[in-house]
Every structure is written in structure tokens, then in C-alpha cells.
CSV table of C-alpha atoms in Angstrom, one decimal:
chain,number,residue,atom,x,y,z
A,1299,MET,CA,1.4,40.1,16.8
A,1300,HIS,CA,-0.7,41.0,13.8
A,1301,SER,CA,0.4,40.1,10.3
A,1302,ASN,CA,-0.1,41.9,7.0
A,1303,GLN,CA,-0.9,39.6,4.1
A,1304,SER,CA,1.0,40.0,0.9
A,1305,GLY,CA,-2.5,39.6,-0.4
A,1306,PRO,CA,-4.1,37.9,-3.3
A,1307,SER,CA,-2.9,40.6,-5.7
A,1308,VAL,CA,0.8,39.7,-5.0
A,1309,LEU,CA,0.1,36.0,-5.4
A,1310,VAL,CA,-1.9,36.4,-8.5
A,1311,SER,CA,0.7,38.8,-10.0
A,1312,ARG,CA,3.5,36.3,-9.4
A,1313,ASP,CA,1.5,33.4,-10.8
A,1314,GLN,CA,0.6,35.5,-13.9
A,1315,ALA,CA,4.3,36.4,-14.4
A,1316,ILE,CA,5.4,32.8,-14.2
A,1317,LYS,CA,2.7,31.7,-16.6
A,1318,ALA,CA,3.7,34.5,-19.0
A,1319,VAL,CA,7.4,33.4,-18.9
A,1320,ALA,CA,6.5,29.7,-19.3
A,1321,ASN,CA,4.5,30.5,-22.5
A,1322,SER,CA,6.8,33.2,-23.8
A,1323,THR,CA,7.4,33.3,-27.6
A,1324,VAL,CA,8.2,37.0,-28.0
A,1325,GLY,CA,11.3,39.0,-27.1
A,1326,GLN,CA,9.5,41.4,-24.7
A,1327,VAL,CA,8.7,38.5,-22.3
A,1328,PRO,CA,11.7,36.7,-20.8
A,1329,GLN,CA,12.0,33.0,-21.7
A,1330,LEU,CA,13.4,30.0,-19.8
A,1331,ASP,CA,15.5,28.0,-22.2
A,1332,ASP,CA,18.9,26.5,-22.8
A,1333,SER,CA,20.5,29.9,-23.2
A,1334,THR,CA,18.7,31.4,-20.1
A,1335,PRO,CA,17.8,28.6,-17.7
A,1336,VAL,CA,17.4,30.8,-14.7
A,1337,ILE,CA,16.0,34.3,-14.2
A,1338,GLY,CA,15.1,36.7,-11.4
A,1339,LEU,CA,11.7,38.4,-11.2
A,1340,ILE,CA,10.9,41.5,-9.2
A,1341,ASP,CA,7.3,42.6,-8.5
A,1342,LEU,CA,7.6,46.4,-9.0
A,1343,ASP,CA,4.2,47.1,-7.5
A,1344,GLN,CA,5.2,45.2,-4.3
A,1345,ILE,CA,8.4,47.3,-4.2
A,1346,GLU,CA,6.4,50.5,-4.2
A,1347,THR,CA,3.8,49.2,-1.7
A,1348,ALA,CA,6.5,48.1,0.8
A,1349,TYR,CA,8.2,51.5,0.7
A,1350,GLU,CA,4.8,53.3,1.2
A,1351,HIS,CA,4.2,51.1,4.3
A,1352,LEU,CA,7.6,52.1,5.6
A,1353,THR,CA,7.2,55.8,5.1
A,1354,SER,CA,3.7,55.7,6.6
A,1355,ALA,CA,4.8,53.8,9.7
A,1356,PHE,CA,7.5,56.3,10.5
A,1357,ALA,CA,5.7,59.4,9.6
A,1358,GLY,CA,5.7,62.1,12.3
A,1359,ASP,CA,7.0,65.5,13.3
A,1360,ASN,CA,10.7,64.6,13.2
A,1361,ASP,CA,12.7,64.3,10.0
A,1362,VAL,CA,13.2,60.7,8.9
A,1363,LEU,CA,15.6,59.5,6.2
A,1364,HIS,CA,15.0,56.0,4.9
A,1365,ALA,CA,18.4,55.0,3.6
A,1366,VAL,CA,17.8,51.8,1.6
A,1367,ALA,CA,20.6,49.3,2.1
A,1368,CYS,CA,22.5,49.2,-1.2
A,1369,LYS,CA,24.0,45.8,-0.4
A,1370,ALA,CA,20.5,44.3,-0.6
A,1371,VAL,CA,19.7,45.8,-4.0
A,1372,PRO,CA,22.7,47.0,-6.0
A,1373,LEU,CA,20.6,47.3,-9.1
A,1374,GLN,CA,20.6,50.8,-10.5
A,1375,PRO,CA,17.0,50.9,-11.9
A,1376,LEU,CA,15.5,50.0,-8.4
A,1377,LEU,CA,17.9,52.3,-6.6
A,1378,ARG,CA,16.8,55.1,-9.0
A,1379,TYR,CA,13.2,54.4,-8.0
A,1380,TYR,CA,14.1,54.9,-4.3
A,1381,ALA,CA,16.0,58.1,-5.1
A,1382,GLU,CA,13.1,59.6,-7.0
A,1383,ALA,CA,10.7,58.6,-4.2
A,1384,GLY,CA,12.8,60.7,-1.7
A,1385,ALA,CA,14.7,57.8,0.0
A,1386,GLY,CA,18.3,57.8,1.0
A,1387,CYS,CA,20.9,55.1,0.4
A,1388,GLU,CA,23.1,53.3,2.9
A,1389,VAL,CA,26.4,52.2,1.4
A,1390,ALA,CA,29.4,50.2,2.7
A,1391,SER,CA,32.0,50.3,0.0
A,1392,PRO,CA,33.4,52.6,-2.7
A,1393,GLY,CA,31.5,50.7,-5.4
A,1394,GLU,CA,28.2,51.1,-3.5
A,1395,LEU,CA,28.9,54.8,-3.0
A,1396,GLU,CA,29.5,55.4,-6.7
A,1397,LEU,CA,26.4,53.3,-7.6
A,1398,ALA,CA,24.3,55.4,-5.3
A,1399,LEU,CA,25.5,58.6,-6.8
A,1400,SER,CA,24.9,57.3,-10.4
A,1401,ALA,CA,21.3,56.2,-9.3
A,1402,GLY,CA,20.6,59.8,-8.4
A,1403,PHE,CA,20.9,60.0,-4.7
A,1404,ALA,CA,21.9,63.4,-3.4
A,1405,PRO,CA,25.1,63.1,-1.4
A,1406,GLU,CA,23.4,64.4,1.8
A,1407,ASN,CA,21.0,61.4,1.5
A,1408,ILE,CA,23.8,58.9,1.3
A,1409,VAL,CA,25.0,57.2,4.5
A,1410,PHE,CA,28.5,55.6,4.4
A,1411,ASP,CA,28.9,52.8,6.9
A,1412,SER,CA,31.9,50.7,5.9
A,1413,PRO,CA,33.8,49.4,9.0
A,1414,ALA,CA,37.1,49.6,7.1
A,1415,LYS,CA,37.2,52.9,5.3
A,1416,THR,CA,40.5,53.8,3.8
A,1417,MET,CA,41.9,57.3,4.0
A,1418,SER,CA,41.0,57.9,0.3
A,1419,GLU,CA,37.5,56.8,1.0
A,1420,LEU,CA,37.1,59.1,4.0
A,1421,LYS,CA,38.4,62.0,1.8
A,1422,ARG,CA,35.9,61.2,-0.9
A,1423,ALA,CA,33.1,61.1,1.6
A,1424,VAL,CA,34.1,64.4,3.1
A,1425,GLU,CA,34.4,66.0,-0.3
A,1426,LEU,CA,31.0,64.8,-1.3
A,1427,GLY,CA,29.3,65.7,2.0
A,1428,VAL,CA,27.8,62.3,2.6
A,1429,SER,CA,26.8,61.2,6.1
A,1430,MET,CA,29.3,58.9,7.8
A,1431,ASN,CA,29.2,56.5,10.7
A,1432,ILE,CA,32.6,56.0,12.2
A,1433,ASP,CA,33.5,52.5,13.3
A,1434,ASN,CA,36.2,53.0,15.9
A,1435,PHE,CA,38.4,55.6,17.7
A,1436,THR,CA,41.3,55.2,15.2
A,1437,GLU,CA,39.1,56.0,12.3
A,1438,LEU,CA,37.8,59.0,14.3
A,1439,GLU,CA,41.4,60.2,14.6
A,1440,ARG,CA,41.8,60.0,10.9
A,1441,LEU,CA,38.8,62.1,10.4
A,1442,ASP,CA,40.2,64.7,12.8
A,1443,GLY,CA,43.0,65.3,10.3
A,1444,LEU,CA,40.4,66.0,7.6
A,1445,LEU,CA,37.8,68.0,9.4
A,1446,ASP,CA,40.2,70.6,11.0
A,1447,GLY,CA,38.2,70.6,14.3
A,1448,GLN,CA,35.3,72.6,13.0
A,1449,THR,CA,31.8,71.7,12.1
A,1450,THR,CA,32.0,72.5,8.4
A,1451,SER,CA,35.6,73.1,7.7
A,1452,ALA,CA,37.5,70.3,6.0
A,1453,THR,CA,41.1,69.8,4.9
A,1454,VAL,CA,41.1,67.5,1.9
A,1455,GLY,CA,44.2,66.8,-0.2
A,1456,GLY,CA,46.0,69.8,1.2
A,1457,SER,CA,43.3,72.3,0.4
A,1458,THR,CA,40.6,73.7,2.7
A,1459,GLY,CA,37.0,73.5,1.7
A,1460,THR,CA,33.6,72.9,3.2
A,1461,THR,CA,31.6,69.7,3.7
A,1462,SER,CA,27.9,69.1,4.6
A,1463,ALA,CA,28.8,65.7,6.0
A,1464,ARG,CA,26.9,64.7,9.1
A,1465,VAL,CA,29.1,62.4,11.2
A,1466,GLY,CA,28.3,59.9,14.0
A,1467,VAL,CA,29.9,56.9,15.7
A,1468,ARG,CA,28.6,53.4,15.4
A,1469,ILE,CA,27.8,51.9,18.7
A,1470,ASN,CA,27.7,48.2,19.5
A,1471,PRO,CA,25.1,48.0,22.3
A,1472,GLN,CA,26.2,44.4,23.1
A,1473,SER,CA,22.6,43.6,23.5
A,1474,GLY,CA,22.8,39.9,22.5
A,1475,THR,CA,22.8,37.3,19.8
A,1476,GLY,CA,19.9,36.2,17.7
A,1477,THR,CA,19.1,32.8,16.2
A,1478,ILE,CA,21.6,33.4,13.3
A,1479,GLY,CA,24.9,34.0,15.0
A,1480,ALA,CA,26.7,35.0,11.8
A,1481,LEU,CA,24.3,37.9,11.2
A,1482,SER,CA,24.1,39.1,14.8
A,1483,THR,CA,25.7,42.6,15.0
A,1484,ALA,CA,25.2,43.3,18.7
A,1485,THR,CA,27.2,40.5,20.3
A,1486,GLN,CA,29.8,41.1,22.9
A,1487,THR,CA,32.6,40.7,20.3
A,1488,SER,CA,30.9,41.9,17.1
A,1489,LYS,CA,33.3,43.4,14.6
A,1490,PHE,CA,31.1,46.4,14.2
A,1491,GLY,CA,31.4,49.6,16.1
A,1492,ILE,CA,32.5,50.5,19.7
A,1493,GLY,CA,31.3,48.2,22.4
A,1494,LEU,CA,29.3,50.3,24.8
A,1495,ALA,CA,29.7,48.0,27.8
A,1496,ASP,CA,33.4,47.6,27.4
A,1497,PRO,CA,35.4,49.0,30.4
A,1498,GLY,CA,35.8,52.8,30.0
A,1499,ALA,CA,34.1,52.8,26.6
A,1500,ARG,CA,31.0,54.9,27.5
A,1501,GLU,CA,33.0,57.7,29.1
A,1502,ALA,CA,35.5,57.7,26.2
A,1503,LEU,CA,32.7,58.0,23.7
A,1504,ILE,CA,31.1,60.9,25.6
A,1505,GLU,CA,34.5,62.7,25.8
A,1506,ALA,CA,35.0,62.1,22.0
A,1507,TYR,CA,31.7,63.8,21.3
A,1508,LEU,CA,32.3,66.7,23.6
A,1509,ALA,CA,35.7,67.3,22.0
A,1510,ARG,CA,34.2,67.3,18.5
A,1511,PRO,CA,31.1,69.5,18.0
A,1512,TRP,CA,30.7,68.1,14.5
A,1513,LEU,CA,29.8,64.7,15.8
A,1514,ASN,CA,26.0,65.2,15.6
A,1515,GLN,CA,24.5,61.7,15.1
A,1516,ILE,CA,24.8,58.2,16.6
A,1517,HIS,CA,24.4,54.9,14.8
A,1518,VAL,CA,23.3,51.5,15.9
A,1519,HIS,CA,22.4,48.4,14.0
A,1520,SER,CA,21.1,45.8,16.4
A,1521,GLY,CA,18.5,44.2,14.2
A,1522,SER,CA,18.9,41.4,11.7
A,1523,GLN,CA,17.2,38.2,10.5
A,1524,GLY,CA,16.8,36.1,13.6
A,1525,ILE,CA,16.5,39.1,16.0
A,1526,SER,CA,13.2,39.9,17.7
A,1527,LEU,CA,11.7,43.4,17.7
A,1528,ASP,CA,12.3,43.6,21.5
A,1529,GLN,CA,16.0,42.8,21.0
A,1530,ALA,CA,16.4,45.4,18.2
A,1531,ALA,CA,14.6,48.0,20.3
A,1532,ALA,CA,16.9,47.3,23.2
A,1533,GLY,CA,19.9,48.3,21.1
A,1534,VAL,CA,18.2,51.4,20.0
A,1535,GLU,CA,17.3,52.3,23.6
A,1536,ALA,CA,21.0,52.0,24.6
A,1537,VAL,CA,22.1,54.6,22.0
A,1538,VAL,CA,19.2,56.9,22.8
A,1539,GLU,CA,20.2,57.0,26.4
A,1540,LEU,CA,23.8,57.6,25.3
A,1541,ALA,CA,22.7,60.5,23.1
A,1542,GLN,CA,20.7,62.0,25.9
A,1543,GLU,CA,23.7,61.8,28.2
A,1544,ILE,CA,26.0,63.4,25.6
A,1545,ASN,CA,23.5,66.3,25.0
A,1546,ALA,CA,23.2,66.9,28.8
A,1547,ARG,CA,26.9,67.0,29.3
A,1548,ALA,CA,27.4,69.2,26.2
A,1549,ALA,CA,24.9,71.7,27.5
A,1550,GLN,CA,26.4,71.7,30.9
A,1551,THR,CA,30.1,72.0,30.0
A,1552,HIS,CA,30.0,73.8,26.6
A,1553,GLY,CA,26.6,75.4,26.5
A,1554,ARG,CA,25.7,73.5,23.4
A,1555,ASP,CA,22.0,73.0,22.5
A,1556,ARG,CA,21.4,69.4,21.5
A,1557,GLN,CA,24.7,68.4,19.9
A,1558,VAL,CA,23.3,65.0,18.9
A,1559,THR,CA,20.3,65.6,16.8
A,1560,ARG,CA,19.9,62.5,14.7
A,1561,ILE,CA,19.9,58.8,15.5
A,1562,ASP,CA,20.6,56.1,12.9
A,1563,ILE,CA,18.7,53.0,14.0
A,1564,GLY,CA,19.9,50.8,11.2
A,1565,GLY,CA,17.7,48.2,9.6
A,1566,GLY,CA,17.4,44.5,10.2
A,1567,LEU,CA,13.7,44.0,10.4
A,1568,PRO,CA,13.3,40.2,9.9
A,1569,VAL,CA,11.4,38.6,7.1
A,1570,ASN,CA,9.0,35.7,7.2
A,1571,PHE,CA,10.5,33.2,4.7
A,1572,ALA,CA,8.0,30.4,5.8
A,1573,GLY,CA,4.9,31.8,4.1
A,1574,GLU,CA,3.2,34.7,2.3
A,1575,ASP,CA,2.4,36.8,5.4
A,1576,ILE,CA,4.4,39.9,5.9
A,1577,THR,CA,5.4,39.7,9.5
A,1578,PRO,CA,6.6,41.7,11.4
A,1579,THR,CA,5.4,44.8,9.7
A,1580,PHE,CA,7.0,48.3,9.8
A,1581,ALA,CA,4.1,49.5,11.8
A,1582,GLU,CA,4.6,46.8,14.4
A,1583,TYR,CA,8.3,47.8,14.7
A,1584,ARG,CA,7.3,51.5,15.1
A,1585,ALA,CA,4.9,50.5,17.9
A,1586,VAL,CA,7.6,48.5,19.8
A,1587,LEU,CA,10.0,51.4,19.5
A,1588,GLU,CA,7.3,53.9,20.8
A,1589,ALA,CA,6.6,51.6,23.7
A,1590,GLN,CA,10.2,50.8,24.7
A,1591,VAL,CA,12.1,53.8,23.4
A,1592,PRO,CA,9.8,56.9,23.3
A,1593,GLY,CA,12.8,59.2,23.6
A,1594,LEU,CA,13.9,58.1,20.1
A,1595,PHE,CA,11.2,60.3,18.6
A,1596,ASP,CA,12.7,63.4,20.1
A,1597,PHE,CA,15.5,63.0,17.5
A,1598,ASP,CA,15.6,63.0,13.7
A,1599,ILE,CA,16.0,59.4,12.5
A,1600,ILE,CA,17.8,57.4,9.8
A,1601,THR,CA,16.7,53.8,8.9
A,1602,GLU,CA,18.6,51.4,6.8
A,1603,PHE,CA,16.2,48.7,5.8
A,1604,GLY,CA,16.9,46.3,2.9
A,1605,ARG,CA,15.6,42.8,3.3
A,1606,ALA,CA,12.2,43.9,4.7
A,1607,LEU,CA,11.7,46.3,1.8
A,1608,LEU,CA,12.6,43.9,-1.0
A,1609,ALA,CA,12.5,40.2,-0.1
A,1610,LYS,CA,8.8,39.6,-0.7
A,1611,ALA,CA,9.0,41.2,-4.2
A,1612,GLY,CA,11.5,38.7,-5.6
A,1613,THR,CA,11.3,35.3,-7.2
A,1614,ILE,CA,14.0,33.1,-8.7
A,1615,LEU,CA,12.6,31.1,-11.7
A,1616,THR,CA,14.3,28.0,-13.2
A,1617,TYR,CA,13.3,24.7,-14.8
A,1618,VAL,CA,14.0,21.1,-14.0
A,1619,GLU,CA,16.7,19.8,-16.4
A,1620,TYR,CA,16.7,16.2,-15.1
A,1621,ALA,CA,14.9,14.2,-12.4
A,1622,LYS,CA,16.1,11.0,-10.8
A,1623,VAL,CA,15.8,8.9,-7.7
A,1624,THR,CA,18.8,8.1,-5.5
A,1625,GLY,CA,18.6,6.3,-2.2
A,1626,GLY,CA,14.9,6.5,-2.3
A,1627,ARG,CA,14.9,10.3,-2.6
A,1628,ARG,CA,13.8,12.2,-5.7
A,1629,ILE,CA,16.4,14.7,-6.9
A,1630,ALA,CA,15.3,17.6,-9.2
A,1631,MET,CA,18.3,19.0,-11.0
A,1632,THR,CA,17.8,22.7,-11.8
A,1633,HIS,CA,19.9,25.7,-12.8
A,1634,ALA,CA,19.4,27.7,-9.7
A,1635,GLY,CA,21.6,27.0,-6.7
A,1636,VAL,CA,24.6,28.4,-4.9
A,1637,GLN,CA,25.2,31.1,-7.5
A,1638,VAL,CA,21.9,32.9,-6.6
A,1639,ALA,CA,21.2,31.4,-3.1
A,1640,THR,CA,24.7,31.2,-1.5
A,1641,ARG,CA,23.5,31.5,2.1
A,1642,THR,CA,20.9,28.8,1.6
A,1643,ALA,CA,23.4,26.4,0.1
A,1644,TYR,CA,26.0,26.9,2.9
A,1645,ALA,CA,23.7,27.5,5.8
A,1646,PRO,CA,20.4,25.8,4.9
A,1647,ALA,CA,19.1,25.7,8.5
A,1648,ASP,CA,19.4,29.4,8.8
A,1649,TRP,CA,18.2,30.3,5.3
A,1650,PRO,CA,15.5,27.9,4.3
A,1651,LEU,CA,13.5,28.9,1.1
A,1652,ARG,CA,10.1,27.8,-0.1
A,1653,ILE,CA,9.8,25.9,-3.3
A,1654,LEU,CA,6.8,26.5,-5.6
A,1655,PRO,CA,6.4,23.8,-8.3
A,1656,PHE,CA,4.7,24.6,-11.6
A,1657,ASN,CA,4.0,22.6,-14.7
A,1658,PRO,CA,5.8,23.4,-18.0
A,1659,ASP,CA,2.9,25.5,-19.1
A,1660,GLY,CA,3.1,27.7,-15.9
A,1661,SER,CA,0.1,26.3,-14.1
A,1662,PRO,CA,0.7,25.3,-10.4
A,1663,LYS,CA,1.7,21.6,-10.2
A,1664,SER,CA,-0.5,19.2,-8.3
A,1665,ALA,CA,0.9,15.7,-7.8
A,1666,GLU,CA,1.6,13.1,-5.1
A,1667,ALA,CA,4.1,14.6,-2.7
A,1668,VAL,CA,7.4,12.8,-2.4
A,1669,PRO,CA,10.7,13.5,-0.5
A,1670,THR,CA,12.7,15.7,-2.8
A,1671,ASP,CA,16.0,17.5,-3.0
A,1672,VAL,CA,16.0,20.5,-5.3
A,1673,ALA,CA,19.5,20.8,-6.6
A,1674,GLY,CA,21.5,23.5,-8.3
A,1675,PRO,CA,24.0,23.2,-11.1
A,1676,ALA,CA,27.3,23.7,-9.2
A,1677,CYS,CA,29.7,20.9,-8.8
A,1678,PHE,CA,29.5,20.2,-5.1
A,1679,ALA,CA,27.1,18.1,-3.1
A,1680,GLY,CA,25.8,20.8,-0.9
A,1681,ASP,CA,24.4,22.9,-3.8
A,1682,LEU,CA,20.8,22.4,-2.8
A,1683,LEU,CA,17.8,24.8,-2.6
A,1684,ALA,CA,15.8,22.3,-0.6
A,1685,ARG,CA,16.7,19.0,1.2
A,1686,ASP,CA,14.4,16.1,1.8
A,1687,ARG,CA,11.4,18.4,1.2
A,1688,MET,CA,7.9,16.9,0.6
A,1689,LEU,CA,7.0,18.3,-2.8
A,1690,PRO,CA,4.7,17.3,-5.7
A,1691,ARG,CA,6.7,15.0,-7.9
A,1692,LEU,CA,9.0,17.1,-10.0
A,1693,ASP,CA,9.8,16.0,-13.6
A,1694,ALA,CA,12.1,17.2,-16.3
A,1695,GLY,CA,10.6,20.4,-17.8
A,1696,ASP,CA,8.7,21.5,-14.7
A,1697,ILE,CA,9.3,25.0,-13.5
A,1698,VAL,CA,10.5,25.8,-10.0
A,1699,ALA,CA,9.8,29.2,-8.4
A,1700,VAL,CA,11.7,30.3,-5.3
A,1701,PRO,CA,9.9,33.3,-3.7
A,1702,ASP,CA,11.1,35.8,-1.1
A,1703,THR,CA,14.4,36.3,-2.9
A,1704,GLY,CA,14.1,40.0,-3.8
A,1705,ALA,CA,16.9,41.0,-1.3
A,1706,TYR,CA,20.5,39.8,-1.3
A,1707,TYR,CA,19.8,36.8,-3.6
A,1708,PHE,CA,20.4,38.9,-6.7
A,1709,SER,CA,23.1,41.1,-5.0
A,1710,ASN,CA,25.8,38.6,-4.1
A,1711,PRO,CA,26.2,36.2,-7.1
A,1712,PHE,CA,28.6,33.4,-6.4
A,1713,SER,CA,30.7,32.6,-9.5
A,1714,TYR,CA,31.8,29.1,-8.6
A,1715,ASN,CA,32.2,27.0,-11.8
A,1716,LEU,CA,32.1,30.3,-13.6
A,1717,LEU,CA,28.3,30.4,-13.4
A,1718,PRO,CA,27.2,33.7,-14.9
A,1719,ARG,CA,25.1,36.3,-13.2
A,1720,VAL,CA,21.5,35.8,-14.0
A,1721,PRO,CA,19.2,38.3,-15.7
A,1722,ILE,CA,16.6,40.1,-13.6
A,1723,PHE,CA,13.3,41.4,-14.9
A,1724,GLY,CA,10.8,43.7,-13.2
A,1725,TYR,CA,7.1,43.0,-13.9
A,1726,ARG,CA,3.7,44.6,-13.3
A,1727,VAL,CA,0.3,43.3,-14.1
A,1728,ARG,CA,-1.8,45.9,-15.9
A,1729,PRO,CA,-5.4,45.0,-14.9
A,1730,ASP,CA,-8.2,45.3,-17.5
A,1731,VAL,CA,-10.9,47.9,-16.9
A,1732,SER,CA,-14.4,46.7,-17.5
A,1733,ALA,CA,-17.2,48.8,-18.8
A,1734,ASP,CA,-18.4,49.5,-15.2
A,1735,ALA,CA,-14.9,50.9,-14.4
A,1736,HIS,CA,-14.1,48.1,-11.9
A,1737,ARG,CA,-10.6,46.8,-12.2
A,1738,HIS,CA,-10.2,43.1,-12.4
A,1739,LEU,CA,-6.8,41.8,-11.3
A,1740,GLY,CA,-5.9,38.6,-13.0
A,1741,GLU,CA,-7.3,39.6,-16.4
A,1742,GLY,CA,-4.6,42.0,-17.4
A,1743,GLU,CA,-1.4,41.7,-19.3
A,1744,VAL,CA,2.0,41.3,-17.6
A,1745,GLU,CA,4.5,43.9,-18.6
A,1746,PHE,CA,8.2,43.1,-18.1
A,1747,SER,CA,11.2,45.4,-18.0
A,1748,LEU,CA,14.8,44.5,-17.9
A,1749,ILE,CA,16.5,45.4,-14.6
A,1750,ARG,CA,19.8,43.7,-15.2
A,1751,ARG,CA,20.9,41.7,-18.2
A,1752,GLY,CA,22.5,38.3,-17.7
A,1753,GLN,CA,26.2,37.9,-17.9
A,1754,THR,CA,27.5,36.5,-21.1
A,1755,ILE,CA,30.1,33.7,-21.4
A,1756,ALA,CA,32.3,36.2,-23.2
A,1757,GLU,CA,32.1,38.5,-20.1
A,1758,VAL,CA,32.8,35.6,-17.8
A,1759,LEU,CA,36.0,34.7,-19.8
A,1760,ALA,CA,37.0,38.4,-19.9
A,1761,GLU,CA,37.0,38.5,-16.1
A,1762,ALA,CA,39.1,35.3,-16.0
A,1763,ALA,CA,41.6,36.5,-18.5
A,1764,GLY,CA,45.1,37.8,-17.5
A,1765,SER,CA,47.1,40.7,-18.9
A,1766,ASP,CA,49.8,40.2,-21.5
A,1767,TRP,CA,52.4,40.6,-18.8
A,1768,GLN,CA,50.9,37.8,-16.7
A,1769,THR,CA,50.5,35.5,-19.7
A,1770,GLN,CA,54.1,36.0,-20.7
A,1771,SER,CA,55.5,35.6,-17.2
A,1772,LEU,CA,53.6,32.3,-16.9
A,1773,GLY,CA,55.1,31.0,-20.1
A,1774,VAL,CA,51.8,30.5,-21.8
């Protein structure tokens, strides 16, 4: 399998951004200090490049909506970029839905996938006309009461209106478990969707579609970190075959021409956390799908990528507050831990992260490698970014960079010990242009922009405060 290098430009840009932060003395450049001991960095050029690679890989005659997974990047400035670039947004909660709308996504480009939609959430989705993927037969019955049995007629809150919603059912192809069981969505007993291989399920699904002409898409999400491209393609193949069978039956029994016109293949392209190579690539996934599921490209397509679009663009940056040796192992105490890398702290074997050491001036650190734990600030022993890792000797004041953290690491802050949400900055390197018009990367200025400000202690306390009634009732 071929790989696509992140390339020297990405590495140089990251190193330049780190050096700029390390030597920052002005407000426009973020600083690491007592008041801000950990920050997030996002390479904005890499964000754009990854999206360009995705759209290029899936270009073709059919319509394709790339619905970026909001859960991977609930940051309005980045979501606004995707909206302006023509992408869609996949959401799984009321908060994500409203964030997508505020970021500028048109309702028809939003895909609502929550497995536990309330009646009010279904009504809101119908009113807006967002696409929906229905998780189970009971939810489908709820939708029956809203859609009035017609393709575009909806009964919402007692009044009849119209909706542009495109609706499908989420299928669990039950195609197997990957190397990370907690993330595998296509197991025999996954909580998501309707199990296609369960007794009677296939026929019940076909009958459900035949009875509802407004069901015009099908959803599957069989990929994830730890799933091979072949496994992901097997899940897609199962729903393509189901869609073809539904269409054949609909044509035969009802004279309908292609009832199912769109297939949502989900996301879940794995990311290489072991090095700089981008592998697998979107183009490689497209090639596997073409080889194993050529019928997919007879349909319009939705994708729901998140991690594969964003991970390589992100870096967590902190400094070593203290360094000590315990039991023969060096321990570097930093300010980045479980609050930004929750999965790594609790499942380190599944979510290992690279550690890039720098001197206090931002230059890469070179020193004798020693067994090292890189620890976070939370008050429990497992709050570690790295365990027994051979690293150049880290000392107090050194800077630690944690790459590949552009997806999820900034989206699910863990507030244990009331640790605040960290600020996130986007950056670009503006290359100098020499007299002969050749651009020289590495000689330009790093420009930073605030994506999300850090949470203040006052805001942390406000979230922990009770109402007057609660305070009085507790006698305090």
C-alpha cells in the first residue's frame, strides 16, 4: 500500500510554529507560561490540503456530499471553513446540530445520525429539512407520525408543512470487530443500527422501505480506527446489495424507479499515529471500494470523515514543569494529560501518541535517550501521555509537542480536577518570496489566529455553581 507523506512543508511548518510560541513576546503569538501552560495548534494549510485530497479522490459523475463529522471538530471557525468549501456536516446531538447551522451549513447538507433522537429532535430535523439516518424500527414508527406517509408532507406540532429531509436507515452489516473493540461499530451486538444478519431483519428492512417511498437512502458506518480498508468495504458492500434488492423489489411491486438513490458510507478511515506518513489515503480507500464494491458508484454518496481529515493537522503543546526519577524511570510532569488526551490516558495501548521533545527555545532536543513517563497534571496515576518511552532526557522548561491530535483531542475535554478547556490556535507559515519569485518555505513568518479561547477559572467556577434554590436547600 502506498503512503502519502505529510511532507517537509508540514514538518517545517510545525517546527516553525513551535519555535514561534517558544520565543513569543507579543500578544499575536500564543505563549506557554504559568497562565497558559498548554495550548492546541492546528495547521490550517494541512486542513485545506486534506479536504482537497478527499474531494479529488471521490470525484466522479455521481453527487458526493462530504459531511465532516462534527464530533471530531466542534470548533466553529473550522466548521465554517468546511461549509464555505461546499462540505456537509454530520451531527449526532442537538448541540452539534445547532453548531452546524451557526457555522453556515445549509440544512440539506447536514446529516443527523444520533442513535437516541428524542421526539422533539426528530421534529426539529423534519422542520429544518436535514437528512436523517434512522437507528431502529421504533424510531422509524415515530417518524411515520411526523411524515404523514408522503415523500414531502410532514406533520409537525399539529400543523402540516413540507420538508426536504432525505431519510435512510442505519444498517449494522455485522461484518466484524477491528483491533479496537470499543470503536468497532459493525460487531454482532453493536448498539448502532439494525443488524442485517439478525433473523428476519433483512426482509423486515425491505418491507419497511417498500411501505415508505420517502426512505431514499441507506447508511452504514463500518470503518473506524483499527479497521482495515477491506473490512470497511465489506460493510459498504452489504448495504449496496441491500439497496439494489430494495430497488428491484420497489420497481417490481410498485413501479418505482430507483427508490434508494443515495448511500451514506460513513467515515472511519484509520490514521497512522506511529509516524508522519499519511496512510491509508483517501485515494487508496476509493480504489478498494471500486475493486470490491463497484455498484456503490451507481448511487449518490455521503461520507462522514473526521479523524482522517483533521488528525495530522493538530499538535498539543505544553512544557515540562518538573522532572524527577522514580524507580529508575524519568518522569516529566507536564500540563497536558487526560483533559486533552482522554482516550490515551485510559486506553494507552489502543491510542498511543508520539512525543516530540524540544528545548525551551523551541529547537528540537537532542540528548541521551532514557526511559521516560510523560505525565499530565491530573490527580490519578494513569494520567500519562507516554509510558516507559525512550526519549531524550527531558528537563524542567523543555517543551513537549504531541502531534496527530487535530481530531477528537480538542473536542472531548475532560474536566477532572476542574482542569479548564485549553485554547486552540490555527497557524499558517507565510513563505518569503525571493527576487527570482521562488517561494522558500522555512523563511517566512508564522501567522496565528485564535480558533477557541481557553476557559477561564471564573467560567469553570460558574459551571460548578448551583442555583440559589439549591444553595438554600443544602443549607449553605
